[in-house]
Amino acid sequence: MKRSSKSEGKKQAKARKAKKPSAVKSFFTGRAGITAYVWLYFMIFTVFILVFMWLFQYAFLANYYRSAKIRDINKAANKIIDAYDTDRESRTNKTVAYDNSLCIVITDEAGNVETLENNLGSFSQLSRDVTENYSLEIFQLKNELDDADENYITKVYKNPDFEVKGIYYCAKIYTDDAPKQAYLFIESTIEPIDSTVSIIREQLIYITVILFEMAFIVTMFISMRVSRPIVNITKTAKRFGEGDYEVEFDGKGYKEVDELSEVLNDAKNEIRKVSDLRKELIANISHDLRTPLTMVKAYAEMIRDLSGDNPVKRAEHVQVIIDEADRLSNLVNNLLELSKLESGNMELNIKEFSVNDKLKDCMTRYQLLIEQNGYDIQCELDDDRKVKADPDKIDQVIYNFINNAINYTGDNKVIRLRQIDLDNAVRIEVSDNGKGISKELLPKVFDRYYRGERVKRDVVGTGLGLSICKEILKCHDFAFGVRSEEGKGSTFWFEIPL
Ligand code: ADP
């Protein structure tokens, strides 16, 4: 038997192992650990940044540089055009050409050169065009501008002699003495940024490698740190699931995890309470069931062996059996009632009734007790009020309160049932001058199966009475409570809203 269970265990462990998916597969099936996920997301982010940097470097840098250059030329052109009519000595042109390293040519409509300012030296195609090529380039640009129907055009060219790229810019100038028109031509070289780019690229390779390695390590570290509290909580939860109620959930880290730990600790405490209560409940019930059963058996045996022929003794013993059977059925009934109430299966039969009548009814039930046992049960009524509730259930609550008062009042035997009319409710109180309840125990009296210190057996009770009252009053949504002072007595109350 032992061997088979051992081999079974091995088999299960094997099966578990076999079922465990690989880390990579886990990613795709969505079952990887939080560490892996956090790490993966960080790495994706790093790769994204690197790709973006490279993309920018390769695809956008040259274009970006070119459009920046064209923007600058445009600005320079605007300055020249603005000054065209006033600046007859071409001072502006000179300054602009010098500041921006440009070659500036201004021609009239027929193509005759008015101004030539070259700051590009021998690199300038435009100045060579004007001096050596009889303005071929200029005419071509002029035609293109006229065809384009725009205010200006730009054109990138490659200087065949120097392997240098440049930009031509051509715009019309509208002069004050219209309809005369002039043309502005600007040339700028696109400085070879290739060497700069290759330096940056080389650096970028280093940066990529370093960044990737660092990201790999740092994100691994971060992901472990992020996931550690959750991993810890999971471990603790596993131990808790195995029945170790002494565990303590410890978040230590982030607000959310701290909150989760707090919630789990609360839940654990509640579960522990329930578990303790269950154990206590079973112990109590079995104790309370066993005692009457023992009595029943003992007295039945006594009748069989001794008192069977003695009618007086027999009647006495049979009465004990009947009392114990009552006690048993009482306990079972209370348990059934409580479980019904707690499971929410109890339906309330709400009716309107008079509070005065209800309390008077209750008093009649205790008449015999008053007369025979010398209890002084006083009933103080206020102005009559009509209220709505389940009258039978309210009876049950009042009886329970009065029965408890009778049970725990001691020798004093004075019990007070009071009706107090409040503004929007009627309060019903049951007070006794018994031994009272200590401050520590007071919050527990309405708990299921709570009984004060080992209650003497002659005090009838199951420890369920007050928890049944609590459930009934909770079902009605009525306020209820208890005031008590040790040695002075207790007052149990509830309020029926009007
Ligand atoms: P029981 O069947 O033991 O009376 P209850 O649920 O009615 O069960 O009461 C729970 C416990 O509350 C009692 O065991 C007792 O210790 C305490 N208790 C209830 N009513 C009184 C009271 N009027 N005076 C003192 N203690 C009380």
Short mmCIF file of C-alpha atoms and ligand atoms in Angstrom, two decimals:
data_model
loop_
_atom_site.label_atom_id
_atom_site.label_comp_id
_atom_site.label_asym_id
_atom_site.label_seq_id
_atom_site.Cartn_x
_atom_site.Cartn_y
_atom_site.Cartn_z
CA MET A 1 0.00 0.00 0.00
CA LYS A 2 2.76 2.31 1.07
CA ARG A 3 4.83 1.48 -1.97
CA SER A 4 1.97 2.13 -4.34
CA SER A 5 1.30 5.56 -2.84
CA LYS A 6 5.00 6.38 -3.14
CA SER A 7 5.13 5.42 -6.79
CA GLU A 8 1.92 7.33 -7.32
CA GLY A 9 3.54 10.43 -5.87
CA LYS A 10 6.54 10.00 -8.18
CA LYS A 11 4.23 9.61 -11.15
CA GLN A 12 2.39 12.81 -10.24
CA ALA A 13 5.65 14.71 -9.82
CA LYS A 14 6.78 13.41 -13.23
CA ALA A 15 3.50 14.43 -14.80
CA ARG A 16 3.80 17.87 -13.23
CA LYS A 17 7.33 18.19 -14.57
CA ALA A 18 6.26 17.04 -17.99
CA LYS A 19 3.42 19.51 -17.99
CA LYS A 20 5.59 22.46 -17.04
CA PRO A 21 6.03 24.51 -20.23
CA SER A 22 9.39 25.91 -21.30
CA ALA A 23 10.18 29.55 -20.51
CA VAL A 24 9.95 30.54 -24.18
CA LYS A 25 6.69 28.68 -24.68
CA SER A 26 5.43 30.30 -21.51
CA PHE A 27 5.85 33.71 -23.10
CA PHE A 28 3.64 32.84 -25.98
CA THR A 29 1.04 31.02 -23.95
CA GLY A 30 0.90 33.95 -21.55
CA ARG A 31 2.00 31.95 -18.51
CA ALA A 32 5.49 33.34 -17.97
CA GLY A 33 6.39 34.86 -14.61
CA ILE A 34 6.12 38.53 -13.81
CA THR A 35 9.94 38.82 -13.75
CA ALA A 36 10.13 37.57 -17.30
CA TYR A 37 7.37 39.90 -18.43
CA VAL A 38 8.79 43.02 -16.80
CA TRP A 39 12.19 42.15 -18.23
CA LEU A 40 10.73 41.53 -21.68
CA TYR A 41 8.84 44.81 -21.70
CA PHE A 42 11.92 46.75 -20.63
CA MET A 43 13.98 45.07 -23.34
CA ILE A 44 11.33 45.80 -25.97
CA PHE A 45 11.42 49.41 -24.85
CA THR A 46 15.23 49.52 -25.11
CA VAL A 47 15.19 47.93 -28.55
CA PHE A 48 12.54 50.39 -29.62
CA ILE A 49 14.70 53.32 -28.52
CA LEU A 50 17.73 51.91 -30.32
CA VAL A 51 15.79 51.25 -33.51
CA PHE A 52 14.44 54.76 -33.35
CA MET A 53 17.94 56.20 -32.94
CA TRP A 54 19.28 54.20 -35.89
CA LEU A 55 16.32 55.03 -38.03
CA PHE A 56 16.76 58.69 -37.31
CA GLN A 57 20.42 58.39 -38.10
CA TYR A 58 19.96 56.62 -41.43
CA ALA A 59 16.69 57.78 -42.81
CA PHE A 60 16.14 61.24 -41.47
CA LEU A 61 19.45 62.92 -40.72
CA ALA A 62 20.37 63.86 -44.32
CA ASN A 63 16.86 65.10 -45.08
CA TYR A 64 16.73 66.96 -41.82
CA TYR A 65 20.03 68.67 -42.55
CA ARG A 66 18.92 69.59 -46.06
CA SER A 67 15.63 71.12 -44.98
CA ALA A 68 17.43 73.07 -42.25
CA LYS A 69 19.78 74.39 -44.90
CA ILE A 70 16.89 75.38 -47.18
CA ARG A 71 15.21 77.13 -44.25
CA ASP A 72 18.38 79.17 -43.70
CA ILE A 73 18.64 80.04 -47.39
CA ASN A 74 15.02 81.12 -47.39
CA LYS A 75 15.68 83.47 -44.50
CA ALA A 76 18.74 84.91 -46.23
CA ALA A 77 16.73 85.36 -49.46
CA ASN A 78 14.00 87.25 -47.61
CA LYS A 79 16.58 89.63 -46.19
CA ILE A 80 18.01 90.30 -49.64
CA ILE A 81 14.60 90.75 -51.25
CA ASP A 82 13.51 93.16 -48.49
CA ALA A 83 16.61 95.28 -48.98
CA TYR A 84 16.63 95.11 -52.79
CA ASP A 85 15.07 98.51 -53.48
CA THR A 86 16.93 100.47 -50.86
CA ASP A 87 20.31 98.86 -50.68
CA ARG A 88 21.86 99.99 -53.92
CA GLU A 89 25.37 99.26 -52.74
CA SER A 90 24.61 95.60 -52.11
CA ARG A 91 25.73 95.81 -48.52
CA THR A 92 23.09 93.45 -47.36
CA ASN A 93 24.01 90.97 -50.05
CA LYS A 94 27.61 91.06 -48.98
CA THR A 95 26.83 90.54 -45.35
CA VAL A 96 24.32 87.79 -46.02
CA ALA A 97 26.71 86.03 -48.41
CA TYR A 98 29.50 86.28 -45.88
CA ASP A 99 27.47 85.23 -42.83
CA ASN A 100 25.94 82.19 -44.47
CA SER A 101 28.73 81.20 -46.87
CA LEU A 102 26.61 81.71 -49.95
CA CYS A 103 27.01 82.74 -53.54
CA ILE A 104 24.40 85.35 -54.41
CA VAL A 105 23.55 86.43 -57.96
CA ILE A 106 20.89 88.95 -58.93
CA THR A 107 19.96 89.38 -62.56
CA ASP A 108 17.41 91.43 -64.38
CA GLU A 109 14.63 89.85 -66.38
CA ALA A 110 16.82 89.38 -69.41
CA GLY A 111 19.49 87.59 -67.40
CA ASN A 112 22.00 90.40 -67.14
CA VAL A 113 23.91 90.06 -63.92
CA GLU A 114 23.35 92.98 -61.50
CA THR A 115 25.08 91.58 -58.47
CA LEU A 116 27.50 88.74 -57.83
CA GLU A 117 28.63 88.02 -54.29
CA ASN A 118 30.53 84.77 -54.01
CA ASN A 119 31.58 83.45 -50.66
CA LEU A 120 32.03 79.88 -51.75
CA GLY A 121 35.26 80.50 -53.64
CA SER A 122 36.09 78.02 -56.36
CA PHE A 123 33.36 75.63 -55.13
CA SER A 124 30.72 77.91 -56.51
CA GLN A 125 29.08 76.55 -59.62
CA LEU A 126 26.92 79.61 -59.95
CA SER A 127 29.75 82.13 -60.12
CA ARG A 128 31.53 79.97 -62.68
CA ASP A 129 28.30 79.72 -64.62
CA VAL A 130 27.99 83.49 -64.70
CA THR A 131 31.60 84.13 -65.67
CA GLU A 132 32.43 81.15 -67.88
CA ASN A 133 29.29 79.44 -69.05
CA TYR A 134 27.35 82.49 -70.08
CA SER A 135 24.68 81.96 -67.47
CA LEU A 136 23.39 78.63 -68.78
CA GLU A 137 22.54 77.37 -65.34
CA ILE A 138 20.91 80.66 -64.46
CA PHE A 139 18.61 80.55 -67.48
CA GLN A 140 17.66 76.98 -66.74
CA LEU A 141 16.76 77.88 -63.14
CA LYS A 142 14.84 80.92 -64.29
CA ASN A 143 12.80 78.80 -66.71
CA GLU A 144 12.10 76.24 -64.06
CA LEU A 145 10.89 78.97 -61.70
CA ASP A 146 8.61 80.44 -64.37
CA ASP A 147 7.21 76.97 -65.11
CA ALA A 148 6.76 76.11 -61.46
CA ASP A 149 4.50 79.07 -60.92
CA GLU A 150 5.87 79.42 -57.41
CA ASN A 151 7.60 82.27 -55.63
CA TYR A 152 10.79 80.29 -55.36
CA ILE A 153 12.32 76.93 -56.22
CA THR A 154 15.17 74.93 -54.72
CA LYS A 155 17.27 72.30 -56.39
CA VAL A 156 19.97 69.99 -55.13
CA TYR A 157 22.89 69.39 -57.46
CA LYS A 158 26.14 67.54 -57.36
CA ASN A 159 29.34 69.33 -58.31
CA PRO A 160 31.14 66.93 -60.68
CA ASP A 161 34.57 68.42 -60.00
CA PHE A 162 34.65 68.37 -56.23
CA GLU A 163 32.21 65.61 -55.32
CA VAL A 164 30.39 68.25 -53.35
CA LYS A 165 26.65 68.66 -53.18
CA GLY A 166 25.00 72.03 -53.29
CA ILE A 167 21.62 73.72 -53.30
CA TYR A 168 20.36 76.25 -55.79
CA TYR A 169 17.67 78.65 -54.80
CA CYS A 170 15.87 80.89 -57.21
CA ALA A 171 13.23 83.53 -56.50
CA LYS A 172 11.58 86.46 -58.23
CA ILE A 173 12.08 89.96 -56.87
CA TYR A 174 9.29 92.40 -57.52
CA THR A 175 10.82 95.83 -57.67
CA ASP A 176 9.18 99.13 -56.79
CA ASP A 177 9.49 100.38 -60.37
CA ALA A 178 7.09 97.81 -61.73
CA PRO A 179 6.72 96.08 -64.11
CA LYS A 180 10.48 95.58 -63.85
CA GLN A 181 11.36 92.28 -62.29
CA ALA A 182 14.61 90.84 -61.00
CA TYR A 183 15.75 87.36 -60.21
CA LEU A 184 17.64 86.22 -57.15
CA PHE A 185 19.87 83.14 -57.32
CA ILE A 186 21.52 81.70 -54.26
CA GLU A 187 23.91 78.79 -54.06
CA SER A 188 24.93 77.01 -50.92
CA THR A 189 27.04 73.91 -50.54
CA ILE A 190 25.74 71.00 -48.53
CA GLU A 191 28.77 70.44 -46.43
CA PRO A 192 29.82 66.84 -46.54
CA ILE A 193 28.22 65.56 -43.39
CA ASP A 194 29.27 62.01 -44.20
CA SER A 195 32.35 62.16 -41.96
CA THR A 196 30.30 63.53 -39.08
CA VAL A 197 27.69 60.91 -39.73
CA SER A 198 30.24 58.11 -39.77
CA ILE A 199 31.67 59.32 -36.43
CA ILE A 200 28.21 59.47 -34.93
CA ARG A 201 27.41 56.07 -36.37
CA GLU A 202 30.52 54.54 -34.87
CA GLN A 203 29.57 56.05 -31.54
CA LEU A 204 26.07 54.78 -32.01
CA ILE A 205 27.37 51.24 -32.38
CA TYR A 206 29.20 51.54 -29.06
CA ILE A 207 26.17 53.14 -27.47
CA THR A 208 23.94 50.37 -28.81
CA VAL A 209 26.15 47.60 -27.48
CA ILE A 210 26.66 49.25 -24.09
CA LEU A 211 23.03 50.26 -23.78
CA PHE A 212 21.84 46.79 -24.71
CA GLU A 213 24.11 45.08 -22.21
CA MET A 214 23.27 47.58 -19.51
CA ALA A 215 19.57 47.32 -20.27
CA PHE A 216 19.83 43.53 -20.14
CA ILE A 217 21.40 43.55 -16.69
CA VAL A 218 19.58 46.53 -15.23
CA THR A 219 16.17 45.41 -16.42
CA MET A 220 16.84 41.92 -15.10
CA PHE A 221 17.64 43.49 -11.75
CA ILE A 222 14.62 45.81 -11.86
CA SER A 223 12.25 43.08 -12.93
CA MET A 224 13.45 40.87 -10.10
CA ARG A 225 12.97 43.71 -7.65
CA VAL A 226 9.52 44.51 -8.99
CA SER A 227 8.40 40.92 -8.86
CA ARG A 228 10.05 39.91 -5.58
CA PRO A 229 7.24 41.11 -3.28
CA ILE A 230 4.65 39.36 -5.44
CA VAL A 231 6.73 36.19 -5.56
CA ASN A 232 7.04 36.37 -1.76
CA ILE A 233 3.32 36.89 -1.35
CA THR A 234 2.64 33.93 -3.64
CA LYS A 235 4.98 31.74 -1.57
CA THR A 236 3.25 32.87 1.62
CA ALA A 237 -0.17 32.28 0.04
CA LYS A 238 0.90 28.73 -0.87
CA ARG A 239 1.88 28.04 2.73
CA PHE A 240 -1.37 29.59 3.85
CA GLY A 241 -3.28 27.39 1.39
CA GLU A 242 -1.61 24.38 2.97
CA GLY A 243 -3.19 25.34 6.27
CA ASP A 244 -0.45 27.34 7.97
CA TYR A 245 -2.44 30.16 9.57
CA GLU A 246 0.61 31.63 11.27
CA VAL A 247 1.98 33.11 8.01
CA GLU A 248 2.23 36.86 7.63
CA PHE A 249 1.82 38.49 4.20
CA ASP A 250 4.57 41.01 3.79
CA GLY A 251 4.41 43.45 0.86
CA LYS A 252 7.38 45.74 1.51
CA GLY A 253 7.84 47.66 -1.69
CA TYR A 254 4.99 49.30 -3.48
CA LYS A 255 1.74 50.80 -2.43
CA GLU A 256 -0.32 48.28 -4.41
CA VAL A 257 1.60 45.32 -3.03
CA ASP A 258 1.35 46.73 0.49
CA GLU A 259 -2.40 47.06 0.02
CA LEU A 260 -2.59 43.53 -1.35
CA SER A 261 -0.69 42.23 1.68
CA GLU A 262 -2.99 44.11 3.99
CA VAL A 263 -6.09 42.70 2.29
CA LEU A 264 -4.61 39.19 2.37
CA ASN A 265 -3.68 39.56 6.02
CA ASP A 266 -7.23 40.66 6.80
CA ALA A 267 -8.64 37.78 4.79
CA LYS A 268 -6.27 35.40 6.53
CA ASN A 269 -7.35 36.66 9.94
CA GLU A 270 -10.99 36.26 8.97
CA ILE A 271 -10.38 32.75 7.67
CA ARG A 272 -8.44 31.88 10.81
CA LYS A 273 -11.30 33.22 12.91
CA VAL A 274 -13.80 31.16 10.94
CA SER A 275 -11.58 28.11 11.21
CA ASP A 276 -11.17 28.61 14.98
CA LEU A 277 -14.88 29.20 15.28
CA ARG A 278 -15.63 26.05 13.34
CA LYS A 279 -13.35 24.01 15.56
CA GLU A 280 -14.94 25.57 18.63
CA LEU A 281 -18.38 25.03 17.15
CA ILE A 282 -17.75 21.35 16.53
CA ALA A 283 -16.26 20.97 20.02
CA ASN A 284 -19.22 22.77 21.57
CA ILE A 285 -21.87 20.95 19.57
CA SER A 286 -20.36 17.56 20.23
CA HIS A 287 -20.08 18.41 23.90
CA ASP A 288 -23.64 19.63 24.05
CA LEU A 289 -24.90 16.63 22.14
CA ARG A 290 -22.94 14.14 24.17
CA THR A 291 -24.08 15.38 27.58
CA PRO A 292 -27.84 14.94 27.03
CA LEU A 293 -27.25 11.70 25.18
CA THR A 294 -25.26 10.34 28.12
CA MET A 295 -28.04 11.42 30.45
CA VAL A 296 -30.71 9.82 28.25
CA LYS A 297 -28.74 6.59 28.14
CA ALA A 298 -28.02 6.61 31.87
CA TYR A 299 -31.64 7.29 32.84
CA ALA A 300 -33.00 4.78 30.35
CA GLU A 301 -30.66 2.16 31.87
CA MET A 302 -31.76 3.20 35.30
CA ILE A 303 -35.40 2.68 34.36
CA ARG A 304 -34.54 -0.72 32.86
CA ASP A 305 -32.48 -1.91 35.81
CA LEU A 306 -33.85 -0.12 38.85
CA SER A 307 -36.87 2.09 38.66
CA GLY A 308 -38.91 0.19 36.06
CA ASP A 309 -41.23 -1.10 38.72
CA ASN A 310 -41.32 2.02 40.82
CA PRO A 311 -43.90 4.34 39.21
CA VAL A 312 -42.77 7.46 41.10
CA LYS A 313 -39.06 7.05 40.40
CA ARG A 314 -39.78 5.91 36.86
CA ALA A 315 -41.84 9.04 36.16
CA GLU A 316 -39.01 11.17 37.55
CA HIS A 317 -36.43 9.44 35.37
CA VAL A 318 -38.62 9.55 32.28
CA GLN A 319 -39.04 13.29 32.87
CA VAL A 320 -35.25 13.70 32.85
CA ILE A 321 -35.11 11.82 29.56
CA ILE A 322 -37.85 14.05 28.15
CA ASP A 323 -36.04 17.21 29.32
CA GLU A 324 -32.77 16.07 27.80
CA ALA A 325 -34.51 15.17 24.55
CA ASP A 326 -36.01 18.69 24.55
CA ARG A 327 -32.60 20.15 25.09
CA LEU A 328 -31.27 18.14 22.15
CA SER A 329 -34.06 19.12 19.82
CA ASN A 330 -33.69 22.72 20.93
CA LEU A 331 -30.04 22.67 19.99
CA VAL A 332 -30.68 21.05 16.65
CA ASN A 333 -33.53 23.45 15.87
CA ASN A 334 -31.39 26.47 16.73
CA LEU A 335 -28.56 25.22 14.56
CA LEU A 336 -30.92 24.65 11.65
CA GLU A 337 -32.52 28.05 12.10
CA LEU A 338 -29.18 29.81 12.26
CA SER A 339 -27.85 28.10 9.16
CA LYS A 340 -31.05 29.02 7.33
CA LEU A 341 -30.76 32.65 8.43
CA GLU A 342 -27.09 32.85 7.55
CA SER A 343 -27.57 31.34 4.12
CA GLY A 344 -30.13 34.06 3.39
CA ASN A 345 -32.95 31.56 2.81
CA MET A 346 -35.19 33.04 5.47
CA GLU A 347 -38.15 34.93 4.07
CA LEU A 348 -39.59 37.72 6.18
CA ASN A 349 -43.33 37.91 6.57
CA ILE A 350 -43.64 41.66 7.12
CA LYS A 351 -46.83 42.88 8.77
CA GLU A 352 -47.96 45.99 10.55
CA PHE A 353 -48.56 45.56 14.29
CA SER A 354 -48.89 47.58 17.46
CA VAL A 355 -45.81 47.69 19.67
CA ASN A 356 -47.90 47.92 22.86
CA ASP A 357 -49.88 44.80 21.93
CA LYS A 358 -46.74 42.90 21.03
CA LEU A 359 -45.04 43.62 24.35
CA LYS A 360 -48.21 42.82 26.32
CA ASP A 361 -48.43 39.48 24.44
CA CYS A 362 -44.87 38.69 25.35
CA MET A 363 -45.57 39.42 29.00
CA THR A 364 -48.44 36.91 29.16
CA ARG A 365 -46.05 34.19 28.15
CA TYR A 366 -43.92 34.86 31.23
CA GLN A 367 -46.87 35.03 33.66
CA LEU A 368 -46.33 31.51 34.92
CA LEU A 369 -42.64 32.16 35.53
CA ILE A 370 -43.50 35.31 37.45
CA GLU A 371 -46.00 33.53 39.61
CA GLN A 372 -44.07 30.29 40.21
CA ASN A 373 -40.41 31.32 40.34
CA GLY A 374 -40.71 34.75 41.84
CA TYR A 375 -39.29 36.68 38.84
CA ASP A 376 -40.25 40.34 38.73
CA ILE A 377 -40.68 41.11 35.03
CA GLN A 378 -41.76 44.72 34.59
CA CYS A 379 -43.11 46.05 31.33
CA GLU A 380 -42.86 49.82 30.69
CA LEU A 381 -44.82 50.94 27.68
CA ASP A 382 -44.64 54.26 25.84
CA ASP A 383 -47.28 55.73 23.50
CA ASP A 384 -48.45 53.04 21.16
CA ARG A 385 -46.84 52.96 17.73
CA LYS A 386 -47.60 50.95 14.63
CA VAL A 387 -44.52 49.37 13.11
CA LYS A 388 -43.77 47.06 10.22
CA ALA A 389 -41.73 43.90 10.73
CA ASP A 390 -42.06 40.12 10.85
CA PRO A 391 -43.98 39.75 14.14
CA ASP A 392 -42.95 36.13 14.77
CA LYS A 393 -39.29 36.91 14.29
CA ILE A 394 -39.56 39.97 16.54
CA ASP A 395 -41.19 37.71 19.16
CA GLN A 396 -38.21 35.41 18.85
CA VAL A 397 -35.78 38.28 19.48
CA ILE A 398 -37.69 39.60 22.50
CA TYR A 399 -38.05 36.10 23.99
CA ASN A 400 -34.37 35.50 23.51
CA PHE A 401 -33.45 38.72 25.25
CA ILE A 402 -35.86 38.01 28.13
CA ASN A 403 -34.74 34.35 28.43
CA ASN A 404 -31.13 35.48 28.64
CA ALA A 405 -32.03 38.10 31.22
CA ILE A 406 -33.79 35.38 33.26
CA ASN A 407 -30.83 33.03 32.85
CA TYR A 408 -28.18 35.55 33.83
CA THR A 409 -29.97 37.83 36.26
CA GLY A 410 -28.93 35.78 39.26
CA ASP A 411 -30.69 36.16 42.57
CA ASN A 412 -31.96 39.65 41.88
CA LYS A 413 -34.67 38.35 39.55
CA VAL A 414 -35.78 41.82 38.37
CA ILE A 415 -36.13 42.19 34.62
CA ARG A 416 -37.35 45.24 32.74
CA LEU A 417 -38.94 45.21 29.28
CA ARG A 418 -39.18 48.80 27.99
CA GLN A 419 -40.62 50.54 25.01
CA ILE A 420 -39.01 53.92 24.27
CA ASP A 421 -40.48 56.03 21.48
CA LEU A 422 -37.79 57.90 19.58
CA ASP A 423 -38.25 60.48 16.82
CA ASN A 424 -38.12 58.01 13.97
CA ALA A 425 -38.00 54.63 15.65
CA VAL A 426 -39.27 52.60 18.55
CA ARG A 427 -36.59 51.19 20.79
CA ILE A 428 -37.21 47.99 22.72
CA GLU A 429 -34.92 47.24 25.62
CA VAL A 430 -34.56 44.26 27.94
CA SER A 431 -32.52 44.97 31.09
CA ASP A 432 -31.46 42.85 34.02
CA ASN A 433 -29.46 43.49 37.16
CA GLY A 434 -27.39 40.35 36.81
CA LYS A 435 -23.64 39.86 36.72
CA GLY A 436 -23.23 41.77 33.48
CA ILE A 437 -20.70 41.12 30.75
CA SER A 438 -17.04 42.15 30.82
CA LYS A 439 -15.80 44.79 28.38
CA GLU A 440 -13.62 42.30 26.51
CA LEU A 441 -16.44 39.84 26.01
CA LEU A 442 -19.09 42.41 25.13
CA PRO A 443 -18.24 42.62 21.40
CA LYS A 444 -18.42 38.83 21.15
CA VAL A 445 -21.82 38.11 22.68
CA PHE A 446 -23.60 38.24 19.34
CA ASP A 447 -21.07 35.81 17.82
CA ARG A 448 -22.20 32.37 16.89
CA TYR A 449 -21.78 29.83 19.63
CA TYR A 450 -20.23 32.28 21.98
CA ARG A 451 -21.06 31.45 25.56
CA GLY A 452 -19.66 33.34 28.51
CA GLU A 453 -17.30 31.42 30.74
CA ARG A 454 -18.44 27.81 31.01
CA VAL A 455 -22.07 28.42 31.69
CA LYS A 456 -23.51 26.19 34.35
CA ARG A 457 -25.56 23.34 32.99
CA ASP A 458 -28.71 24.43 34.75
CA VAL A 459 -28.62 27.61 32.70
CA VAL A 460 -30.52 26.60 29.61
CA GLY A 461 -28.90 27.79 26.42
CA THR A 462 -27.11 26.76 23.33
CA GLY A 463 -24.88 29.77 22.69
CA LEU A 464 -26.82 30.39 19.49
CA GLY A 465 -29.66 32.56 20.79
CA LEU A 466 -28.02 35.95 20.34
CA SER A 467 -26.53 35.09 16.97
CA ILE A 468 -30.02 34.13 15.78
CA CYS A 469 -31.28 37.51 17.09
CA LYS A 470 -28.43 39.22 15.25
CA GLU A 471 -29.31 37.51 11.96
CA ILE A 472 -33.02 38.32 12.33
CA LEU A 473 -32.30 41.99 13.10
CA LYS A 474 -29.76 42.19 10.29
CA CYS A 475 -32.35 40.73 7.89
CA HIS A 476 -34.74 43.51 8.96
CA ASP A 477 -31.95 46.09 8.79
CA PHE A 478 -32.71 47.17 12.36
CA ALA A 479 -30.13 48.75 14.67
CA PHE A 480 -29.33 46.66 17.74
CA GLY A 481 -26.80 46.39 20.52
CA VAL A 482 -26.00 45.81 24.14
CA ARG A 483 -24.85 47.90 27.10
CA SER A 484 -23.46 46.13 30.08
CA GLU A 485 -21.46 46.76 33.20
CA GLU A 486 -19.93 43.97 35.16
CA GLY A 487 -21.76 43.39 38.44
CA LYS A 488 -24.55 45.80 37.53
CA GLY A 489 -26.41 44.13 34.72
CA SER A 490 -26.99 44.27 30.99
CA THR A 491 -29.39 45.91 28.59
CA PHE A 492 -30.03 44.38 25.19
CA TRP A 493 -31.88 46.61 22.70
CA PHE A 494 -33.05 46.99 19.13
CA GLU A 495 -34.85 49.71 17.21
CA ILE A 496 -37.75 49.32 14.78
CA PRO A 497 -37.78 52.30 12.42
CA LEU A 498 -41.14 53.97 11.91
P1 ADP B 1 -26.85 31.16 25.49
O1 ADP B 1 -27.66 30.10 24.93
O2 ADP B 1 -25.56 30.71 26.07
O3 ADP B 1 -27.59 32.11 26.33
P2 ADP B 1 -26.75 33.39 23.75
O4 ADP B 1 -26.26 33.53 22.35
O5 ADP B 1 -28.13 33.76 24.01
O6 ADP B 1 -26.39 31.94 24.19
O7 ADP B 1 -25.78 34.26 24.65
C1 ADP B 1 -24.41 34.20 24.46
C2 ADP B 1 -23.66 34.55 25.71
O8 ADP B 1 -23.85 35.92 26.06
C3 ADP B 1 -24.17 33.81 26.94
O9 ADP B 1 -23.53 32.56 27.05
C4 ADP B 1 -23.78 34.75 28.07
O10 ADP B 1 -22.44 34.53 28.45
C5 ADP B 1 -23.87 36.12 27.43
N1 ADP B 1 -25.14 36.78 27.80
C6 ADP B 1 -26.25 36.85 27.06
N2 ADP B 1 -27.23 37.57 27.70
C7 ADP B 1 -26.69 37.93 28.88
C8 ADP B 1 -27.20 38.70 29.99
N3 ADP B 1 -28.42 39.22 30.01
N4 ADP B 1 -26.35 38.91 31.02
C9 ADP B 1 -25.12 38.41 31.02
N5 ADP B 1 -24.59 37.68 30.00
C10 ADP B 1 -25.37 37.45 28.94
#
